[in-house]
């Protein structure tokens, strides 16, 4: 289906949707009423000043009628009428004014007189009220013009010229008004970049489809399409390339749709499709499957070959469905599809609804978690396995914990992604840094840890902005701590995403803050990247540590990381140590430090001193052995 054909199908819905916004009927009625009053005043002035007393009566009658019609229009504009009744009354008022003008014209006995100008004042308004009635009013005005002119004495040629001038002027003004109205209505319902219906018209289209479904049965579905990594295209090549990409994607999407489907752009890189089938056999899954074919071929934009994909969410209308609920469900399904991988589609289900509801509760809860004092920082001891401080606690990792009043305990693996997507992670990160430094300063003041004790804090990719070094420096100064007192843990993924991360890390390193590469081995960094970035410590992911006593492959990976770190002058911390044998093998292999449940679990700040003693005691029980 082509774009022109789709707009023809949508024309009635578009006209009804924006009729009161482009030219609000009530406002239009008030303006027309004022024009009638002004016209009546001018007619009265014309009769009193220009016309002789013998011929004033019909013109004054016309003036009084215009005043009356103006009053009626003003009253109509104040009434609470249905759209149909309002339009009918307005058309009746306009038509009556045309008849009165023609009658007054005949009574005045003056061919082509100024009274005929009133026909030009009234007919174009009819087309604004209703496009269907526009040419009926033009025809009525022309009939009144011809009839009135024919009833007057005078030369035939003069009458014809007068009629032609006024009729042509009437038709031209009506056409100009029609074009202006159409363009205004189109701009209110059309996306200017792609020419597709916009979000507003999509809502109206879905509402009309649901109304037909309620009356005649059938099926209605909404598909929401979100292009994957479109922001990366804009950031890398510029918004002009991104706009050109969207314009090329639209014809490809439309080529996969049926004749009754409607494609709309919601904004940015989001599109929606309305599928309607009165037979009830609409196959949204088949439609979504066809749309995924669009991602198969690359797009050539300004000499660049771009590969584009999109995630699709599908929602089927059920009882009580509305445009808002259908779009909400399709949006939830789309995000579930995006979570599973690019270029796929997902049909909305009750499971997705439950997850979406929980995500909403998580986001709302996080926004109040700090002020409600639901957040806490727990600390897991880090023990030195080798080197001059072997056998001692050298630091701790700070781990954010949340106990929601409504949801109970919520793990960081669940609420941190929500915080990142909701734009809350920076506020949480600032709170954690301040809390950690407050606790560390307190332990030192009470002599519970030495001056070399370091606390590591996890930092999200969203926090690696140019303002972070200044924030860290300010907090260190306020709490009277040295830069080496704090370590910042960054994941591989956060580093390779690019942006300002490398520059921010360099500034933090210059500040003296220790940098730890977290979860090494699970991301995408290469040896060259590891060498170029200013990390002091590599943390081996717990998944490798857990398997090193049972899998020769995992043990080989851990040993490889240790050798690589030694070659680059970095220390290594092993995470997730849960068994004595793991700790022994790590120590024998030369691992710098370790943490895990074998030594101590993460505990609140008040319990850390006791946890440190417990961890040191567990480490003392460990004896070196020969790896098998």
XYZ file of C-alpha atoms in Angstrom:
628
model
C 0.000 0.000 0.000
C 1.306 3.437 -0.913
C 1.435 6.496 1.279
C -1.132 8.372 -0.846
C -3.620 5.526 -0.653
C -3.181 5.295 3.115
C -3.901 9.004 3.521
C -7.057 8.679 1.412
C -8.241 5.956 3.766
C -7.434 8.059 6.807
C -8.936 11.318 5.499
C -12.292 11.029 7.343
C -10.585 10.132 10.627
C -8.063 12.945 10.223
C -10.749 15.533 9.449
C -12.848 14.520 12.440
C -9.852 14.371 14.772
C -8.579 17.908 14.172
C -11.740 19.747 13.157
C -11.986 21.536 16.473
C -8.245 22.226 16.720
C -7.433 23.755 13.348
C -10.530 25.965 13.474
C -12.420 25.427 16.721
C -16.126 25.468 15.906
C -17.029 27.644 18.882
C -14.326 30.163 18.093
C -15.312 30.139 14.416
C -18.956 30.762 15.333
C -17.973 33.736 17.488
C -15.818 35.193 14.700
C -18.596 34.703 12.147
C -21.082 36.319 14.532
C -18.820 39.333 14.955
C -18.441 39.543 11.192
C -22.203 39.548 10.778
C -22.492 42.358 13.306
C -19.741 44.309 11.552
C -21.405 43.678 8.189
C -24.713 44.863 9.567
C -23.083 48.041 10.854
C -21.476 48.683 7.472
C -24.785 48.013 5.680
C -26.594 50.446 7.960
C -23.887 53.060 7.436
C -24.089 52.513 3.668
C -27.876 52.932 3.711
C -27.828 56.070 5.855
C -24.941 57.846 4.145
C -25.029 56.737 0.486
C -28.558 55.624 -0.360
C -31.467 58.005 -0.743
C -34.207 57.741 1.836
C -36.549 56.012 -0.587
C -34.276 53.001 -1.039
C -32.897 52.653 2.489
C -35.535 50.300 3.847
C -34.369 46.994 2.270
C -30.754 47.671 3.135
C -31.601 48.538 6.729
C -33.644 45.339 6.869
C -30.557 43.453 5.708
C -28.494 45.195 8.370
C -30.963 44.249 11.116
C -30.982 40.671 9.838
C -27.175 40.602 9.942
C -27.269 41.854 13.545
C -29.760 39.112 14.420
C -27.707 36.420 12.678
C -24.613 37.610 14.537
C -26.455 37.342 17.832
C -27.599 33.826 16.956
C -24.024 32.758 16.139
C -22.763 34.164 19.427
C -25.434 32.235 21.330
C -24.662 29.066 19.362
C -20.974 29.390 20.276
C -21.930 29.278 23.972
C -24.261 26.289 23.803
C -23.151 22.772 24.727
C -24.157 21.065 21.513
C -22.954 17.953 19.778
C -20.533 18.447 16.901
C -23.207 17.486 14.383
C -25.875 19.816 15.807
C -23.363 22.648 16.010
C -22.409 22.216 12.355
C -26.038 22.028 11.178
C -26.984 25.236 13.013
C -23.947 27.030 11.633
C -24.738 25.973 8.070
C -28.354 27.058 8.510
C -27.247 30.469 9.737
C -24.859 30.908 6.797
C -27.489 29.805 4.269
C -30.089 32.163 5.739
C -27.622 35.034 5.501
C -27.047 34.233 1.831
C -30.806 34.260 1.125
C -31.274 37.550 3.003
C -28.397 39.142 1.086
C -29.903 38.079 -2.237
C -33.350 39.365 -1.234
C -31.924 42.692 -0.033
C -29.980 42.956 -3.257
C -33.198 42.644 -5.265
C -35.016 45.081 -2.988
C -32.237 47.631 -3.348
C -32.639 47.423 -7.124
C -28.934 47.876 -7.797
C -27.129 45.262 -9.902
C -23.647 44.370 -8.622
C -24.052 46.596 -5.583
C -21.966 46.375 -2.398
C -24.549 44.093 -0.782
C -23.241 41.249 -2.936
C -19.965 41.389 -0.995
C -21.776 39.677 1.875
C -21.906 36.500 -0.220
C -18.104 36.545 -0.242
C -18.087 36.986 3.537
C -20.189 33.967 4.337
C -19.609 31.099 1.875
C -15.915 30.357 2.600
C -16.760 29.778 6.275
C -18.997 26.903 5.274
C -16.018 24.955 3.942
C -14.175 25.378 7.253
C -17.134 24.033 9.196
C -17.564 21.060 6.880
C -15.671 20.195 3.705
C -18.635 18.216 2.367
C -20.936 21.267 2.487
C -18.423 23.714 1.005
C -19.523 23.496 -2.618
C -23.218 23.246 -1.679
C -22.938 26.696 -0.134
C -20.970 27.982 -3.100
C -23.674 26.643 -5.411
C -26.424 28.180 -3.250
C -24.633 31.524 -3.288
C -24.251 31.407 -7.082
C -27.956 30.512 -7.550
C -28.933 33.404 -5.268
C -26.585 35.679 -7.202
C -27.986 34.677 -10.605
C -31.611 34.801 -9.436
C -31.242 38.198 -7.814
C -29.361 39.674 -10.762
C -31.908 38.314 -13.258
C -34.751 39.949 -11.333
C -33.149 43.365 -11.580
C -33.521 45.731 -14.536
C -30.480 46.576 -16.580
C -28.431 45.543 -19.557
C -27.855 41.818 -19.978
C -24.144 42.247 -20.582
C -23.725 44.208 -17.351
C -25.498 41.482 -15.421
C -23.345 38.746 -16.924
C -20.118 40.581 -16.144
C -21.260 41.301 -12.607
C -22.309 37.688 -12.013
C -19.044 36.341 -13.499
C -16.882 38.598 -11.317
C -18.681 37.776 -8.095
C -19.004 34.050 -8.853
C -15.329 33.737 -9.798
C -14.299 35.596 -6.661
C -16.542 33.355 -4.585
C -15.103 30.152 -6.098
C -11.485 31.329 -5.769
C -11.857 32.391 -2.144
C -13.541 29.093 -1.327
C -10.734 27.143 -3.006
C -8.050 29.101 -1.165
C -9.836 28.541 2.121
C -10.153 24.832 1.324
C -6.436 24.485 0.596
C -5.479 26.405 3.719
C -7.775 24.280 5.876
C -6.487 21.031 4.350
C -2.865 21.997 4.928
C -3.514 23.030 8.509
C -5.339 19.805 9.228
C -2.618 17.765 7.547
C 0.119 19.487 9.579
C -1.772 18.588 12.750
C -1.863 14.894 11.853
C 1.224 14.265 9.707
C 4.833 13.644 10.630
C 6.803 16.268 8.667
C 9.903 14.092 8.125
C 8.378 10.875 6.809
C 4.910 11.989 5.700
C 3.363 9.307 7.899
C 0.462 9.830 10.313
C 1.676 11.100 13.670
C 0.934 9.903 17.185
C -2.289 11.883 17.420
C -3.790 10.440 14.265
C -2.629 6.979 15.294
C -4.664 7.274 18.500
C -7.710 8.358 16.480
C -7.202 5.489 14.015
C -6.961 2.916 16.797
C -10.044 4.385 18.489
C -12.025 4.144 15.237
C -10.863 0.560 14.680
C -11.836 -0.425 18.228
C -15.263 1.161 17.739
C -15.792 -0.894 14.589
C -14.639 -4.020 16.416
C -17.147 -3.377 19.199
C -19.947 -2.914 16.658
C -19.148 -5.615 14.118
C -16.554 -7.887 15.701
C -13.205 -8.720 14.176
C -9.678 -8.209 15.422
C -7.437 -5.198 16.019
C -3.722 -5.279 16.792
C -1.036 -2.655 17.357
C 2.628 -3.306 16.559
C 5.275 -0.982 18.008
C 8.635 -0.803 16.211
C 11.758 0.696 17.772
C 14.984 0.819 15.754
C 17.972 -0.677 17.561
C 20.971 1.573 18.291
C 19.522 4.441 16.262
C 21.030 6.923 18.716
C 24.439 5.527 17.801
C 23.794 6.470 14.154
C 22.843 10.025 15.120
C 25.817 10.418 17.461
C 28.301 8.971 14.964
C 27.158 10.371 11.608
C 24.864 13.245 12.567
C 21.111 13.788 12.672
C 20.913 14.430 8.921
C 22.070 10.873 8.228
C 19.673 9.585 10.879
C 16.766 11.433 9.253
C 17.712 10.093 5.822
C 17.858 6.580 7.260
C 14.329 6.929 8.640
C 13.061 8.169 5.293
C 14.506 5.096 3.565
C 13.190 2.666 6.164
C 9.581 3.862 5.790
C 8.991 2.525 2.223
C 10.492 -0.804 3.267
C 8.125 -1.068 6.192
C 5.104 -0.124 4.101
C 6.022 -2.744 1.500
C 5.452 -5.445 4.136
C 1.995 -4.212 5.204
C -1.459 -5.147 3.989
C -3.901 -2.772 2.254
C -5.828 -2.102 5.479
C -2.787 -1.602 7.723
C -1.785 1.872 8.896
C 1.835 2.852 9.592
C 2.546 5.868 11.816
C 5.626 7.511 13.271
C 5.368 8.178 16.978
C 8.557 10.219 17.157
C 12.301 9.624 17.078
C 12.919 6.086 15.859
C 9.555 4.704 16.980
C 6.883 3.540 14.548
C 3.519 1.864 15.055
C 1.310 -0.275 12.841
C -2.458 -0.674 13.240
C -3.764 -3.977 11.869
C -7.533 -4.401 11.506
C -9.444 -7.358 10.119
C -13.237 -7.560 10.323
C -13.089 -11.335 9.765
C -11.116 -11.805 12.966
C -8.334 -13.600 11.129
C -5.767 -10.831 11.476
C -2.315 -12.336 11.991
C -0.153 -9.845 13.895
C 2.547 -12.472 14.311
C 2.702 -12.952 10.548
C 2.782 -9.180 10.056
C 5.606 -8.825 12.585
C 7.495 -11.663 10.896
C 7.176 -9.906 7.538
C 8.419 -6.651 9.054
C 11.591 -8.365 10.292
C 12.517 -8.898 6.631
C 13.221 -5.171 6.463
C 16.367 -5.688 8.555
C 17.874 -8.227 6.144
C 19.255 -5.719 3.633
C 21.561 -2.799 4.568
C 20.590 0.786 3.795
C 22.778 3.061 1.670
C 22.710 6.614 3.023
C 24.964 9.340 1.622
C 27.490 6.775 0.448
C 27.477 4.906 3.773
C 26.211 1.365 4.136
C 24.215 1.151 7.357
C 22.813 -2.006 8.868
C 19.546 -1.345 10.661
C 17.396 -3.572 12.816
C 14.365 -3.042 14.992
C 12.599 -4.587 17.946
C 8.853 -5.148 17.588
C 6.170 -5.499 20.234
C 2.717 -6.837 19.380
C -0.514 -6.224 21.324
C -3.911 -7.709 20.431
C -7.059 -5.843 21.418
C -9.217 -7.543 24.008
C -12.381 -6.499 25.795
C -12.048 -3.020 27.250
C -8.997 -2.163 25.146
C -8.269 1.503 24.417
C -5.637 3.179 22.254
C -3.645 3.953 25.398
C -3.690 0.390 26.749
C -2.852 -1.137 23.352
C 0.143 1.154 22.901
C 1.209 0.517 26.496
C 1.082 -3.252 26.013
C 2.848 -3.092 22.652
C 5.542 -0.927 24.242
C 6.039 -3.459 27.036
C 6.292 -6.294 24.511
C 8.749 -4.280 22.432
C 11.086 -3.754 25.391
C 10.886 -7.458 26.166
C 11.865 -8.136 22.552
C 14.755 -5.653 22.804
C 15.943 -7.386 25.977
C 16.123 -10.709 24.148
C 18.131 -9.352 21.252
C 17.897 -6.981 18.268
C 15.772 -7.621 15.207
C 13.160 -9.798 16.901
C 9.521 -9.432 17.917
C 7.487 -10.339 20.990
C 3.747 -10.730 21.549
C 2.349 -9.190 24.725
C 1.353 -11.654 27.444
C 0.309 -11.686 31.091
C 3.890 -12.509 32.088
C 5.131 -9.391 30.336
C 2.364 -7.386 32.024
C 3.526 -8.633 35.428
C 7.156 -7.743 34.688
C 6.147 -4.337 33.385
C 4.115 -3.667 36.515
C 7.045 -4.657 38.700
C 9.403 -2.435 36.726
C 7.041 0.471 37.287
C 6.940 -0.252 41.018
C 10.729 -0.484 41.084
C 11.146 2.849 39.327
C 8.624 4.583 41.573
C 10.180 3.021 44.667
C 13.714 4.025 43.696
C 12.653 7.641 43.325
C 11.714 7.673 47.023
C 14.224 5.156 48.364
C 16.822 7.664 49.573
C 14.406 9.954 51.393
C 12.652 6.942 52.938
C 16.039 5.568 54.083
C 15.489 2.246 52.399
C 18.991 2.115 50.920
C 22.046 0.797 52.693
C 25.653 0.028 51.787
C 27.084 -3.345 52.762
C 30.780 -4.187 52.660
C 32.552 -7.426 51.723
C 36.165 -7.767 52.965
C 39.023 -8.162 50.495
C 41.983 -10.255 51.717
C 45.583 -10.128 50.490
C 46.767 -13.585 49.417
C 50.319 -12.678 48.402
C 52.780 -9.834 48.840
C 53.925 -7.939 51.918
C 50.376 -7.660 53.340
C 49.457 -11.313 52.773
C 47.090 -12.588 55.425
C 45.589 -9.152 56.141
C 42.392 -7.410 55.161
C 43.385 -4.736 52.656
C 40.009 -3.358 51.789
C 36.345 -4.003 51.067
C 33.904 -3.749 48.206
C 30.884 -1.512 48.756
C 27.627 -3.123 47.630
C 24.359 -1.215 47.466
C 21.348 -2.886 49.082
C 17.682 -1.897 48.892
C 14.871 -3.090 51.128
C 11.668 -1.634 49.698
C 8.685 -1.075 51.987
C 6.385 -2.411 49.247
C 8.539 -5.005 47.479
C 10.824 -6.234 50.230
C 14.517 -6.931 49.479
C 15.426 -6.144 45.864
C 18.750 -7.284 44.411
C 21.100 -4.867 42.626
C 20.989 -7.010 39.480
C 17.321 -6.052 39.256
C 17.182 -2.443 40.418
C 20.432 -1.061 38.942
C 19.270 -1.534 35.297
C 15.988 0.138 36.249
C 17.881 3.046 37.799
C 19.986 3.388 34.640
C 17.009 3.389 32.284
C 15.077 5.823 34.494
C 17.980 8.276 34.818
C 18.332 7.689 38.562
C 21.728 6.002 38.627
C 23.716 9.239 38.985
C 21.757 10.265 42.080
C 22.192 6.795 43.578
C 25.898 6.823 42.703
C 26.419 10.182 44.415
C 24.649 8.902 47.520
C 26.746 5.707 47.615
C 30.045 7.599 47.245
C 29.124 9.964 50.062
C 27.945 7.081 52.277
C 31.121 5.065 51.645
C 33.435 7.939 52.465
C 31.450 8.740 55.600
C 31.777 5.124 56.795
C 35.473 4.915 55.898
C 36.278 8.147 57.724
C 34.421 6.813 60.769
C 36.319 3.488 60.798
C 39.632 5.317 60.587
C 38.705 7.767 63.321
C 37.864 4.831 65.617
C 41.034 2.963 64.674
C 39.115 0.021 63.201
C 41.006 0.097 59.878
C 44.465 1.359 58.957
C 45.312 4.191 56.600
C 45.956 1.812 53.679
C 42.478 0.274 53.852
C 40.680 0.902 50.569
C 36.971 0.669 49.719
C 36.000 -0.110 46.121
C 32.763 1.346 44.722
C 31.007 0.130 41.580
C 30.524 2.842 38.960
C 27.957 2.588 36.184
C 28.721 3.526 32.583
C 26.161 6.333 32.992
C 28.321 7.873 35.748
C 31.450 8.106 33.581
C 30.821 11.721 32.656
C 33.242 14.664 32.776
C 31.763 15.827 36.105
C 32.666 12.621 37.984
C 36.343 13.453 38.761
C 35.336 16.777 40.288
C 32.627 15.129 42.386
C 35.043 12.503 43.700
C 37.682 15.126 44.506
C 35.128 17.233 46.377
C 33.913 14.293 48.468
C 37.462 13.200 49.320
C 38.309 16.710 50.504
C 35.103 17.028 52.533
C 35.711 13.751 54.360
C 39.469 14.293 54.776
C 40.487 11.202 52.817
C 43.327 10.577 50.424
C 42.648 9.624 46.826
C 43.998 6.077 47.307
C 41.361 5.464 49.967
C 38.764 4.858 47.280
C 38.767 2.529 44.297
C 36.269 2.744 41.460
C 35.152 -0.487 39.785
C 34.168 -0.251 36.122
C 32.921 -3.103 33.951
C 34.420 -3.976 30.590
C 31.156 -3.122 28.841
C 31.170 0.405 30.266
C 34.670 0.964 28.892
C 34.190 -0.364 25.367
C 30.963 1.593 24.855
C 33.248 4.519 24.161
C 32.094 8.079 24.634
C 33.949 10.024 27.317
C 34.815 6.972 29.463
C 38.552 6.819 28.574
C 39.068 10.532 29.255
C 37.168 10.335 32.546
C 39.210 7.324 33.657
C 42.421 9.161 32.822
C 41.363 12.147 34.930
C 40.447 9.883 37.845
C 43.822 8.167 37.585
C 45.558 11.559 37.611
C 43.573 12.377 40.737
C 45.139 9.341 42.410
C 42.016 7.175 42.609
C 42.535 3.424 42.093
C 40.730 1.986 39.070
C 39.533 -1.615 38.999
C 38.377 -3.469 35.875
C 35.392 -5.462 37.124
C 34.096 -8.835 35.849
C 37.088 -9.315 33.567
C 36.545 -12.046 30.986
C 32.802 -11.541 30.550
C 32.933 -8.406 28.407
C 34.491 -7.427 25.102
C 37.839 -5.867 25.912
C 40.928 -7.034 24.107
C 44.517 -7.151 25.229
C 45.265 -3.916 23.402
C 42.386 -2.139 25.159
C 43.469 -3.441 28.540
C 46.961 -2.167 27.915
C 45.795 1.302 26.874
C 43.366 1.928 29.749
C 44.683 3.179 33.117
C 43.553 0.318 35.389
C 45.414 -0.666 38.539
C 43.537 -3.849 39.360
C 41.856 -6.591 37.326
C 38.993 -8.447 39.027
C 38.444 -12.004 37.837
C 34.762 -12.795 37.432
C 33.246 -15.215 39.934
C 32.074 -17.549 37.170
C 35.703 -18.472 36.369
C 36.701 -18.743 40.024
C 33.767 -21.066 40.730
C 34.848 -23.496 38.023
C 38.606 -23.453 38.493
C 38.623 -26.448 40.898
C 36.468 -28.527 38.538
C 37.326 -27.330 35.040
C 40.788 -27.280 33.529
C 39.559 -24.621 31.080
C 38.440 -22.225 33.818
C 41.651 -22.814 35.768
C 43.654 -22.055 32.635
C 41.703 -18.829 32.110
C 42.401 -17.645 35.651
C 46.103 -18.419 35.279
C 46.144 -16.565 31.952
C 44.615 -13.477 33.578
C 47.207 -13.641 36.363
C 50.066 -13.825 33.870
C 48.605 -11.018 31.766
C 48.129 -8.774 34.782
C 51.672 -9.426 35.979
C 53.031 -8.525 32.551
C 51.081 -5.243 32.585
C 52.004 -4.412 36.184
C 48.471 -4.830 37.514
C 47.207 -6.537 40.646
C 44.464 -9.184 40.523
C 41.486 -9.655 42.830
C 39.479 -12.872 42.521
C 35.754 -12.582 43.196
C 33.336 -15.203 44.465
C 35.726 -17.415 46.460
C 33.464 -19.893 48.227
C 35.747 -22.862 48.929
C 39.051 -23.357 50.726
C 40.504 -25.160 47.712
C 39.771 -22.152 45.505
C 41.580 -19.855 47.923
C 44.548 -22.223 48.079
C 44.891 -22.518 44.318
C 44.635 -18.750 43.886
C 47.343 -18.140 46.478
C 49.657 -20.713 44.945
C 49.064 -19.201 41.501
C 50.125 -15.779 42.812
C 46.759 -14.005 42.900
C 47.120 -10.691 44.768
C 43.850 -10.718 46.705
C 40.445 -12.348 46.929
C 36.958 -11.903 48.305
C 33.955 -14.167 48.695
C 31.662 -16.011 51.036
C 34.463 -18.339 52.123
C 36.026 -15.393 53.946
C 32.977 -13.282 54.799
C 29.667 -12.152 53.366
C 28.817 -8.521 52.725
C 27.723 -6.890 55.993
C 26.417 -3.479 57.131
C 28.979 -0.812 58.013
C 28.643 -1.372 61.783
C 29.489 -5.061 61.392
C 32.508 -4.665 59.115
C 35.225 -4.684 61.849
C 33.992 -8.079 63.112
C 33.718 -9.359 59.523
C 37.316 -8.344 58.869
C 38.503 -10.375 61.870
C 36.470 -13.365 60.698
C 37.889 -13.127 57.178
C 41.471 -12.938 58.435
C 40.824 -15.965 60.604
C 39.483 -17.979 57.670
C 42.492 -17.000 55.588
C 44.853 -18.148 58.317
C 43.304 -21.619 58.183
C 44.080 -21.916 54.491
C 47.201 -23.940 53.697
C 49.023 -23.978 50.375
C 48.693 -27.123 48.317
C 49.869 -28.341 44.946
C 47.266 -27.733 42.251
C 45.928 -30.871 40.676
